[in-house]
């Protein structure tokens, strides 16, 4: 077998490894994609506009917040700031995943950051913790199915949203929270995991009650980050050279 054939086979295998990780997310996020499409049309967007919003923004929470605020008499800066509050966690994701994709080209990084989602970040972190390299082919193998089905399902929701059953009545809307809970549990062996999760969760719930959505997302994240920074172990000081070494120098 030639070197080119081996590389092609390896690249194909990496792509499908990523795609397998993405399929559970596709299933879990499907009700929300369809719900977004239906709500977008109900709030005055056309089917094309709703679909293009998914294709260009590719952020479920941001899109939901956007369509709820666009039709109201709210200043544009407040709409932008609200969406930023929801997506502030992506600033942290970008900083965290940067060390995992440092070997990518600048063009590949730009593409990767566009497709960066919560599960995408989590799987890249898991791969790094195992000592494996997060390759661009593997990353796109997970990202492309998520992106493709999100756009298609948004379009289906925009077209047929009124014909679909109520997601709340069947409990379908609970699939995605369960999946995200699984992501969080996957990091439970990390130091300080439990106190950070508890504090972040409590802060988020209190912020939702006292401040409201979408600010609770960023406030909960900020509380967890602050606790992690406070409880982080200090670096041990470098041992000083003994007297004999100092004299020899």
Coordinates of N, CA and C in Angstrom, one line a residue:
X1 N 0.9 -1.2 0.0 CA 0.0 0.0 0.0 C 0.9 1.2 0.0
X2 N 0.6 2.2 -0.9 CA 1.4 3.4 -1.0 C 1.2 4.3 0.2
X3 N 2.1 5.3 0.4 CA 2.0 6.2 1.5 C 0.8 7.1 1.3
X4 N 0.5 7.5 0.0 CA -0.7 8.3 -0.2 C -2.0 7.6 0.1
X5 N -2.0 6.3 -0.2 CA -3.2 5.5 0.2 C -3.4 5.4 1.7
X6 N -2.3 5.2 2.4 CA -2.4 5.1 3.8 C -2.9 6.4 4.4
X7 N -2.4 7.5 3.9 CA -2.8 8.8 4.4 C -4.3 9.1 4.1
X8 N -4.7 8.7 3.0 CA -6.1 8.8 2.6 C -7.0 8.0 3.5
X9 N -6.6 6.8 3.7 CA -7.4 5.9 4.6 C -7.4 6.4 6.0
X10 N -6.3 6.9 6.5 CA -6.2 7.5 7.8 C -7.1 8.7 8.0
X11 N -7.1 9.6 6.9 CA -7.9 10.8 7.0 C -9.4 10.4 7.0
X12 N -9.8 9.5 6.2 CA -11.1 9.0 6.1 C -11.6 8.5 7.4
X13 N -10.7 7.7 8.1 CA -11.0 7.1 9.4 C -11.2 8.2 10.4
X14 N -10.4 9.2 10.4 CA -10.5 10.3 11.4 C -11.8 11.1 11.2
X15 N -12.1 11.3 9.9 CA -13.4 12.0 9.6 C -14.6 11.3 10.2
X16 N -14.6 9.9 9.9 CA -15.8 9.2 10.4 C -15.8 9.0 11.9
X17 N -14.6 9.0 12.5 CA -14.5 9.0 14.0 C -15.2 10.3 14.6
X18 N -14.9 11.4 13.9 CA -15.6 12.6 14.3 C -17.1 12.6 14.1
X19 N -17.5 12.1 12.9 CA -18.9 12.0 12.6 C -19.7 11.2 13.6
X20 N -19.1 10.1 14.0 CA -19.8 9.2 15.0 C -20.0 10.0 16.3
X21 N -19.1 10.8 16.7 CA -19.3 11.6 17.9 C -20.4 12.7 17.7
X22 N -20.5 13.2 16.5 CA -21.5 14.2 16.2 C -22.9 13.7 16.1
X23 N -23.2 12.5 15.8 CA -24.5 12.0 15.5 C -25.4 12.1 16.8
X24 N -25.0 11.8 18.0 CA -25.8 11.9 19.2 C -26.2 13.4 19.4
X25 N -25.3 14.3 19.0 CA -25.7 15.7 19.1 C -26.7 16.1 18.1
X26 N -26.6 15.6 16.9 CA -27.6 15.8 15.9 C -29.0 15.4 16.3
X27 N -29.1 14.3 16.9 CA -30.4 13.7 17.4 C -30.9 14.6 18.6
X28 N -30.0 15.0 19.5 CA -30.4 15.7 20.7 C -30.9 17.1 20.3
X29 N -30.2 17.7 19.3 CA -30.5 19.1 19.0 C -31.6 19.3 18.0
X30 N -32.1 18.2 17.4 CA -33.1 18.3 16.3 C -34.4 19.0 16.8
X31 N -34.9 18.7 17.9 CA -36.1 19.4 18.3 C -35.9 20.9 18.5
X32 N -34.8 21.3 18.9 CA -34.5 22.7 19.1 C -34.3 23.4 17.7
X33 N -33.7 22.7 16.8 CA -33.6 23.3 15.4 C -34.9 23.5 14.8
X34 N -35.8 22.5 14.9 CA -37.1 22.6 14.4 C -37.9 23.7 15.1
X35 N -37.8 23.7 16.4 CA -38.5 24.7 17.2 C -38.1 26.1 16.8
X36 N -36.8 26.3 16.6 CA -36.3 27.6 16.2 C -36.9 28.0 14.8
X37 N -36.9 27.1 13.9 CA -37.5 27.4 12.6 C -38.9 27.9 12.7
X38 N -39.7 27.1 13.5 CA -41.1 27.5 13.6 C -41.3 28.8 14.3
X39 N -40.5 29.1 15.4 CA -40.6 30.4 16.1 C -40.1 31.5 15.2
X40 N -39.1 31.3 14.4 CA -38.6 32.4 13.5 C -39.7 32.8 12.6
X41 N -40.4 31.9 12.0 CA -41.5 32.3 11.1 C -42.6 32.9 11.8
X42 N -43.0 32.5 13.0 CA -44.0 33.1 13.8 C -43.6 34.5 14.2
X43 N -42.3 34.8 14.3 CA -41.9 36.2 14.6 C -41.6 37.1 13.4
X44 N -42.1 36.6 12.3 CA -42.0 37.5 11.1 C -41.0 37.2 10.1
X45 N -40.1 36.2 10.3 CA -39.1 35.9 9.3 C -39.6 35.0 8.3
X46 N -39.1 35.1 7.1 CA -39.5 34.2 6.0 C -38.7 32.9 6.2
X47 N -39.1 31.9 5.4 CA -38.4 30.6 5.5 C -36.9 30.7 5.1
X48 N -36.7 31.5 4.1 CA -35.3 31.8 3.6 C -34.5 32.5 4.7
X49 N -35.1 33.5 5.3 CA -34.4 34.3 6.3 C -34.1 33.4 7.5
X50 N -35.0 32.6 7.9 CA -34.8 31.7 9.1 C -33.7 30.7 8.8
X51 N -33.7 30.2 7.6 CA -32.6 29.2 7.2 C -31.3 29.9 7.1
X52 N -31.2 31.1 6.5 CA -30.0 31.8 6.4 C -29.4 32.2 7.7
X53 N -30.3 32.5 8.7 CA -29.8 32.8 10.0 C -29.1 31.6 10.6
X54 N -29.6 30.4 10.4 CA -29.0 29.2 10.9 C -27.7 29.0 10.2
X55 N -27.6 29.2 8.9 CA -26.4 29.0 8.1 C -25.3 29.9 8.5
X56 N -25.6 31.2 8.8 CA -24.6 32.2 9.0 C -24.2 32.4 10.5
X57 N -25.2 32.2 11.4 CA -24.9 32.4 12.8 C -24.5 31.0 13.5
X58 N -25.2 30.0 13.2 CA -25.0 28.6 13.7 C -24.8 28.7 15.2
X59 N -25.8 29.2 15.9 CA -25.8 29.3 17.3 C -27.2 29.2 17.8
X60 N -27.6 28.1 18.4 CA -29.0 27.9 18.7 C -29.5 28.9 19.7
X61 N -28.8 29.1 20.9 CA -29.2 30.0 21.9 C -29.3 31.4 21.4
X62 N -28.2 31.8 20.6 CA -28.2 33.1 20.0 C -29.4 33.4 19.1
X63 N -29.7 32.4 18.3 CA -30.8 32.6 17.4 C -32.1 32.7 18.1
X64 N -32.3 31.9 19.1 CA -33.5 32.0 19.9 C -33.7 33.4 20.6
X65 N -32.6 33.9 21.2 CA -32.6 35.2 21.8 C -32.9 36.3 20.7
X66 N -32.3 36.1 19.6 CA -32.4 37.1 18.5 C -33.8 37.3 18.0
X67 N -34.5 36.1 17.7 CA -35.8 36.2 17.2 C -36.8 36.7 18.2
X68 N -36.5 36.5 19.5 CA -37.4 37.0 20.6 C -37.3 38.5 20.7
X69 N -36.1 39.1 20.4 CA -35.9 40.5 20.7 C -36.0 41.3 19.4
X70 N -35.8 40.8 18.2 CA -35.9 41.5 17.0 C -37.2 42.3 16.8
X71 N -38.3 41.6 17.1 CA -39.6 42.1 16.9 C -40.1 43.1 17.9
X72 N -39.3 43.3 19.0 CA -39.7 44.2 20.1 C -39.1 45.5 19.9
X73 N -39.6 46.5 20.6 CA -39.1 47.8 20.6 C -37.9 48.0 21.5
X74 N -36.8 47.3 21.1 CA -35.6 47.3 21.9 C -34.4 47.9 21.1
X75 N -33.6 48.7 21.7 CA -32.4 49.2 20.9 C -31.5 48.1 20.4
X76 N -31.0 48.4 19.2 CA -30.1 47.3 18.6 C -28.9 46.9 19.5
X77 N -28.4 47.9 20.2 CA -27.2 47.6 21.0 C -27.5 46.6 22.1
X78 N -28.8 46.7 22.6 CA -29.2 45.8 23.7 C -29.4 44.4 23.2
X79 N -29.9 44.3 21.9 CA -30.0 43.0 21.3 C -28.6 42.3 21.1
X80 N -27.7 43.1 20.6 CA -26.3 42.6 20.4 C -25.7 42.2 21.7
X81 N -25.9 43.0 22.8 CA -25.3 42.8 24.1 C -25.9 41.5 24.7
X82 N -27.2 41.3 24.5 CA -27.9 40.1 25.0 C -27.3 38.9 24.4
X83 N -27.1 38.9 23.0 CA -26.6 37.8 22.3 C -25.2 37.5 22.8
X84 N -24.4 38.6 23.0 CA -23.0 38.4 23.5 C -23.0 37.7 24.9
X85 N -24.0 38.1 25.7 CA -24.1 37.5 27.1 C -24.3 36.0 27.0
X86 N -25.1 35.6 26.0 CA -25.4 34.1 25.8 C -24.1 33.4 25.3
X87 N -23.4 34.1 24.4 CA -22.3 33.4 23.8 C -20.9 33.7 24.4
X88 N -20.9 34.4 25.6 CA -19.7 34.7 26.2 C -18.8 33.4 26.5
X89 N -19.5 32.3 26.7 CA -18.8 31.1 27.0 C -17.9 30.7 25.8
X90 N -18.2 31.1 24.6 CA -17.4 30.8 23.4 C -16.1 31.5 23.4
X91 N -16.0 32.6 24.1 CA -14.7 33.3 24.3 C -13.8 32.4 25.1
X92 N -14.4 31.8 26.1 CA -13.6 30.8 27.0 C -13.3 29.6 26.2
X93 N -14.2 29.1 25.4 CA -14.0 27.9 24.6 C -12.8 28.1 23.7
X94 N -12.8 29.3 23.0 CA -11.8 29.6 22.0 C -10.4 29.6 22.7
X95 N -10.4 30.2 23.9 CA -9.1 30.3 24.6 C -8.6 28.9 25.0
X96 N -9.6 28.1 25.4 CA -9.2 26.7 25.9 C -8.8 25.8 24.8
X97 N -9.5 25.9 23.7 CA -9.2 24.9 22.6 C -8.0 25.4 21.7
X98 N -7.6 26.6 21.9 CA -6.5 27.1 21.2 C -5.2 26.3 21.3
X99 N -4.9 25.7 22.5 CA -3.8 24.9 22.7 C -3.9 23.6 22.0
X100 N -5.1 23.2 21.8 CA -5.4 21.9 21.1 C -5.2 21.9 19.6
X101 N -5.4 23.1 19.0 CA -5.3 23.2 17.6 C -4.2 24.2 17.2
X102 N -3.2 24.3 18.0 CA -2.1 25.2 17.7 C -1.3 24.8 16.4
X103 N -1.4 23.5 16.1 CA -0.7 23.0 14.9 C -1.4 23.3 13.6
X104 N -2.7 23.8 13.7 CA -3.4 24.1 12.5 C -2.9 25.4 11.8
X105 N -3.3 25.5 10.5 CA -3.0 26.7 9.8 C -4.0 27.8 10.3
X106 N -3.7 29.1 10.0 CA -4.6 30.2 10.4 C -5.9 30.0 9.7
X107 N -5.9 29.6 8.4 CA -7.2 29.4 7.7 C -8.0 28.3 8.4
X108 N -7.4 27.2 8.8 CA -8.1 26.1 9.4 C -8.6 26.5 10.8
X109 N -7.9 27.3 11.5 CA -8.3 27.8 12.8 C -9.6 28.7 12.6
X110 N -9.6 29.6 11.6 CA -10.7 30.4 11.3 C -12.0 29.6 11.1
X111 N -11.8 28.5 10.3 CA -13.0 27.6 10.0 C -13.4 26.9 11.3
X112 N -12.4 26.4 12.0 CA -12.7 25.7 13.3 C -13.4 26.5 14.3
X113 N -13.1 27.8 14.4 CA -13.8 28.7 15.4 C -15.2 29.0 15.0
X114 N -15.5 29.0 13.7 CA -16.8 29.2 13.2 C -17.7 28.0 13.6
X115 N -17.2 26.8 13.5 CA -17.9 25.6 13.8 C -17.9 25.2 15.3
X116 N -17.2 26.0 16.1 CA -17.0 25.7 17.5 C -18.4 25.7 18.3
X117 N -18.7 24.6 18.9 CA -19.9 24.5 19.7 C -19.5 23.8 21.0
X118 N -20.5 23.8 21.9 CA -20.2 23.2 23.2 C -19.7 21.7 23.1
X119 N -20.4 20.8 22.4 CA -19.9 19.5 22.3 C -18.6 19.4 21.5
X120 N -18.4 20.3 20.6 CA -17.2 20.3 19.8 C -16.0 20.5 20.7
X121 N -16.2 21.5 21.6 CA -15.1 21.9 22.5 C -14.9 20.7 23.5
X122 N -15.9 20.1 24.0 CA -15.8 19.1 25.0 C -15.1 17.9 24.5
X123 N -15.4 17.5 23.2 CA -14.7 16.3 22.6 C -13.3 16.6 22.3
X124 N -13.0 17.9 21.9 CA -11.6 18.2 21.7 C -10.8 18.2 23.0
X125 N -11.4 18.6 24.1 CA -10.7 18.5 25.4 C -10.5 17.1 25.8
X126 N -11.5 16.2 25.6 CA -11.3 14.8 26.0 C -10.2 14.2 25.2
X127 N -10.1 14.5 23.9 CA -9.1 14.0 23.0 C -7.7 14.4 23.5
X128 N -7.6 15.7 23.9 CA -6.3 16.2 24.3 C -5.9 15.6 25.6
X129 N -6.9 15.3 26.5 CA -6.5 14.7 27.8 C -6.0 13.3 27.7
X130 N -6.5 12.6 26.6 CA -6.0 11.3 26.3 C -4.6 11.2 25.6
X131 N -4.1 12.4 25.4 CA -2.8 12.5 24.7 C -2.9 12.4 23.2
X132 N -4.1 12.5 22.7 CA -4.3 12.4 21.2 C -4.4 13.8 20.6
X133 N -4.0 13.8 19.3 CA -4.0 15.1 18.6 C -5.4 15.4 18.0
X134 N -5.9 16.6 18.2 CA -7.2 17.0 17.6 C -6.9 17.5 16.2
X135 N -7.0 16.6 15.2 CA -6.7 16.9 13.8 C -7.8 17.7 13.2
X136 N -7.5 18.4 12.2 CA -8.6 19.2 11.5 C -9.6 18.3 10.8
X137 N -9.1 17.2 10.2 CA -10.1 16.2 9.6 C -11.0 15.7 10.6
X138 N -10.5 15.3 11.7 CA -11.4 14.7 12.8 C -12.4 15.8 13.2
X139 N -11.9 17.0 13.4 CA -12.8 18.1 13.9 C -13.9 18.4 12.9
X140 N -13.6 18.4 11.7 CA -14.6 18.7 10.6 C -15.5 17.5 10.5
X141 N -15.1 16.3 10.7 CA -16.0 15.2 10.7 C -17.1 15.3 11.7
X142 N -16.8 15.9 12.8 CA -17.8 16.1 13.8 C -18.7 17.4 13.5
X143 N -18.0 18.4 13.0 CA -18.6 19.7 12.8 C -19.6 19.7 11.7
X144 N -19.3 19.1 10.6 CA -20.1 19.2 9.3 C -21.5 18.6 9.5
X145 N -21.6 17.4 10.1 CA -22.9 16.9 10.3 C -23.8 17.8 11.2
X146 N -23.2 18.3 12.3 CA -23.9 19.2 13.1 C -24.4 20.4 12.4
X147 N -23.6 21.0 11.6 CA -23.9 22.2 10.8 C -25.0 21.8 9.8
X148 N -24.8 20.8 9.0 CA -25.7 20.5 7.9 C -27.1 20.2 8.5
X149 N -27.2 19.3 9.5 CA -28.5 19.0 10.0 C -29.2 20.1 10.7
X150 N -28.4 21.0 11.4 CA -29.0 22.1 12.1 C -29.7 23.1 11.0
X151 N -29.0 23.3 9.9 CA -29.6 24.2 8.9 C -30.8 23.5 8.3
X152 N -30.7 22.2 7.9 CA -31.8 21.5 7.3 C -33.0 21.4 8.2
X153 N -32.8 21.1 9.5 CA -33.9 21.0 10.4 C -34.5 22.3 10.7
X154 N -33.7 23.4 10.7 CA -34.3 24.7 10.9 C -35.2 25.1 9.7
X155 N -34.8 24.7 8.5 CA -35.7 24.9 7.4 C -36.9 24.1 7.5
X156 N -36.8 22.9 7.9 CA -38.0 22.0 8.0 C -39.0 22.6 9.1
X157 N -38.4 23.1 10.2 CA -39.2 23.8 11.2 C -39.9 25.0 10.7
X158 N -39.2 25.8 9.8 CA -39.8 27.0 9.3 C -41.0 26.7 8.3
X159 N -40.8 25.6 7.6 CA -41.9 25.2 6.6 C -43.0 24.5 7.3
X160 N -42.7 23.5 8.1 CA -43.7 22.6 8.7 C -43.9 22.8 10.2
X161 N -43.4 23.8 10.7 CA -43.5 24.0 12.2 C -44.8 23.9 12.8
X162 N -45.8 24.4 12.1 CA -47.2 24.4 12.7 C -47.8 23.0 12.7
X163 N -47.3 22.1 11.9 CA -47.8 20.8 11.8 C -47.2 19.8 12.8
X164 N -46.1 20.3 13.5 CA -45.4 19.4 14.4 C -46.1 19.4 15.8
X165 N -45.9 18.3 16.5 CA -46.5 18.3 17.9 C -45.7 19.1 18.8
X166 N -46.3 19.5 19.9 CA -45.7 20.3 20.9 C -44.5 19.5 21.6
X167 N -43.3 20.1 21.5 CA -42.1 19.4 22.1 C -42.2 19.3 23.6
X168 N -42.9 20.2 24.2 CA -43.0 20.2 25.7 C -43.9 19.1 26.1
X169 N -45.0 18.8 25.3 CA -46.0 17.8 25.7 C -45.3 16.4 25.7
X170 N -44.4 16.2 24.8 CA -43.8 14.8 24.6 C -42.4 14.8 25.3
X171 N -42.0 15.8 25.9 CA -40.7 15.8 26.7 C -39.5 15.8 25.7
X172 N -39.7 16.1 24.4 CA -38.6 16.0 23.5 C -37.6 17.1 23.8
X173 N -38.1 18.2 24.3 CA -37.2 19.4 24.6 C -36.2 19.1 25.7
X174 N -36.3 18.0 26.3 CA -35.4 17.6 27.4 C -34.2 16.9 26.9
X175 N -34.1 16.5 25.6 CA -33.0 15.7 25.1 C -31.7 16.5 25.2
X176 N -31.7 17.7 24.8 CA -30.5 18.5 24.7 C -29.9 18.7 26.1
X177 N -30.8 19.2 27.1 CA -30.2 19.3 28.5 C -29.6 18.0 29.0
X178 N -30.2 16.9 28.7 CA -29.6 15.6 29.2 C -28.2 15.4 28.5
X179 N -28.1 15.7 27.2 CA -26.9 15.6 26.5 C -25.8 16.5 27.2
X180 N -26.2 17.7 27.4 CA -25.2 18.6 28.0 C -24.8 18.2 29.4
X181 N -25.7 17.6 30.2 CA -25.4 17.1 31.5 C -24.4 16.0 31.3
X182 N -24.5 15.2 30.3 CA -23.5 14.1 30.0 C -22.2 14.7 29.7
X183 N -22.1 15.8 29.0 CA -20.8 16.5 28.7 C -20.2 16.9 30.0
X184 N -21.0 17.5 30.9 CA -20.4 18.0 32.2 C -19.9 16.8 33.0
X185 N -20.7 15.8 33.1 CA -20.3 14.6 33.9 C -19.0 14.0 33.3
X186 N -18.7 14.1 32.0 CA -17.5 13.6 31.4 C -16.2 14.2 32.0
X187 N -16.3 15.3 32.6 CA -15.2 16.0 33.2 C -15.1 15.9 34.7
X188 N -15.9 14.9 35.3 CA -16.0 14.9 36.7 C -14.7 14.4 37.4
X189 N -13.7 13.9 36.7 CA -12.5 13.5 37.3 C -11.5 14.6 37.4
X190 N -11.8 15.7 36.9 CA -10.9 16.9 37.0 C -10.9 17.5 38.4
X191 N -9.7 18.0 38.8 CA -9.7 18.6 40.1 C -10.7 19.8 40.3
X192 N -11.3 19.9 41.4 CA -12.2 21.0 41.8 C -13.5 20.9 40.9
X193 N -13.8 19.8 40.3 CA -15.0 19.7 39.4 C -16.2 20.0 40.2
X194 N -16.4 19.2 41.3 CA -17.7 19.3 42.0 C -18.0 20.7 42.5
X195 N -17.1 21.3 43.3 CA -17.4 22.7 43.8 C -17.7 23.7 42.7
X196 N -16.9 23.6 41.6 CA -17.1 24.6 40.5 C -18.5 24.4 39.9
X197 N -18.9 23.1 39.6 CA -20.2 22.9 39.0 C -21.3 23.3 39.9
X198 N -21.2 23.0 41.2 CA -22.2 23.4 42.2 C -22.3 24.9 42.3
X199 N -21.2 25.6 42.4 CA -21.3 27.1 42.5 C -21.8 27.7 41.2
X200 N -21.3 27.2 40.1 CA -21.8 27.8 38.8 C -23.3 27.5 38.6
X201 N -23.8 26.3 39.0 CA -25.2 26.0 38.9 C -26.0 26.9 39.8
X202 N -25.6 27.1 41.0 CA -26.4 27.9 42.0 C -26.4 29.3 41.5
X203 N -25.3 29.9 41.0 CA -25.2 31.2 40.6 C -26.1 31.4 39.3
X204 N -26.1 30.4 38.5 CA -26.9 30.5 37.3 C -28.4 30.6 37.6
X205 N -28.8 29.7 38.5 CA -30.2 29.6 38.9 C -30.7 30.9 39.6
X206 N -29.8 31.4 40.5 CA -30.2 32.7 41.2 C -30.2 33.9 40.2
X207 N -29.3 33.9 39.2 CA -29.3 34.9 38.2 C -30.5 34.9 37.3
X208 N -30.9 33.7 37.0 CA -32.1 33.5 36.2 C -33.4 34.0 36.9
X209 N -33.4 33.8 38.3 CA -34.6 34.3 39.0 C -34.5 35.8 39.3
X210 N -33.3 36.3 39.6 CA -33.1 37.7 40.0 C -32.9 38.7 38.8
X211 N -32.1 38.2 37.8 CA -31.7 39.1 36.7 C -32.5 38.7 35.5
X212 N -32.6 37.4 35.2 CA -33.4 37.0 34.0 C -32.5 36.4 32.9
X213 N -33.1 35.9 31.9 CA -32.4 35.3 30.8 C -32.1 36.4 29.8
X214 N -31.0 36.4 29.1 CA -29.9 35.3 29.0 C -28.8 35.5 29.9
X215 N -28.9 36.5 30.8 CA -27.7 36.8 31.6 C -27.2 35.7 32.6
X216 N -28.1 34.8 32.9 CA -27.8 33.8 33.8 C -26.7 32.8 33.3
X217 N -26.6 32.8 32.0 CA -25.6 31.9 31.4 C -24.2 32.4 31.7
X218 N -24.0 33.7 31.4 CA -22.6 34.3 31.6 C -22.3 34.5 33.1
X219 N -23.4 34.8 33.9 CA -23.1 34.9 35.4 C -22.7 33.6 36.0
X220 N -23.4 32.5 35.6 CA -23.0 31.2 36.1 C -21.6 30.8 35.7
X221 N -21.3 31.1 34.5 CA -19.9 30.8 34.0 C -18.9 31.6 34.8
X222 N -19.2 32.9 35.0 CA -18.2 33.8 35.7 C -18.0 33.3 37.1
X223 N -19.1 32.9 37.8 CA -19.0 32.4 39.1 C -18.1 31.2 39.2
X224 N -18.2 30.2 38.3 CA -17.4 29.1 38.2 C -15.9 29.4 38.0
X225 N -15.7 30.3 37.1 CA -14.3 30.8 36.7 C -13.7 31.4 37.9
X226 N -14.4 32.3 38.6 CA -13.9 32.9 39.8 C -13.5 31.9 40.9
X227 N -14.3 30.9 41.1 CA -14.0 29.9 42.1 C -12.8 29.1 41.7
X228 N -12.7 28.8 40.4 CA -11.6 28.0 39.9 C -10.3 28.8 40.1
X229 N -10.3 30.1 39.9 CA -9.2 30.9 40.0 C -8.7 31.1 41.5
X230 N -9.7 31.1 42.4 CA -9.4 31.3 43.8 C -8.9 30.0 44.4
X231 N -9.4 28.8 43.9 CA -9.0 27.6 44.5 C -7.9 26.9 43.7
X232 N -7.4 27.5 42.7 CA -6.3 26.9 41.9 C -5.1 26.8 42.7
X233 N -4.4 25.7 42.7 CA -3.2 25.5 43.5 C -2.1 26.4 43.0
X234 N -1.3 27.0 43.9 CA -0.3 27.9 43.6 C 0.9 27.1 43.0
X235 N 1.6 27.6 42.1 CA 2.8 27.0 41.6 C 3.9 26.9 42.6
X236 N 4.5 25.7 42.7 CA 5.6 25.6 43.7 C 6.8 26.4 43.3
X237 N 7.5 27.0 44.2 CA 8.7 27.8 43.9 C 9.8 26.9 43.4
X238 N 10.6 27.4 42.5 CA 11.7 26.6 42.0 C 12.7 26.4 43.1
X239 N 13.2 25.2 43.2 CA 14.3 25.0 44.3 C 15.5 25.8 44.0
X240 N 16.1 26.4 45.0 CA 17.3 27.2 44.8 C 18.5 26.3 44.8
X241 N 19.4 26.6 44.0 CA 20.7 25.8 43.9 C 21.4 25.8 45.2
X242 N 22.1 24.7 45.6 CA 22.8 24.7 46.9 C 24.0 25.5 46.8
X243 N 24.7 25.7 47.9 CA 25.8 26.5 48.0 C 27.0 26.1 47.1
X244 N 27.2 24.8 47.0 CA 28.3 24.3 46.2 C 28.2 24.7 44.7
X245 N 26.9 24.6 44.3 CA 26.6 25.0 42.9 C 26.8 26.4 42.7
X246 N 26.4 27.3 43.7 CA 26.5 28.7 43.5 C 28.0 29.1 43.4
X247 N 28.8 28.4 44.3 CA 30.2 28.8 44.3 C 30.9 28.4 43.0
X248 N 30.5 27.2 42.5 CA 31.1 26.8 41.2 C 30.7 27.6 40.1
X249 N 29.5 28.3 40.1 CA 29.2 29.2 39.1 C 29.9 30.6 39.3

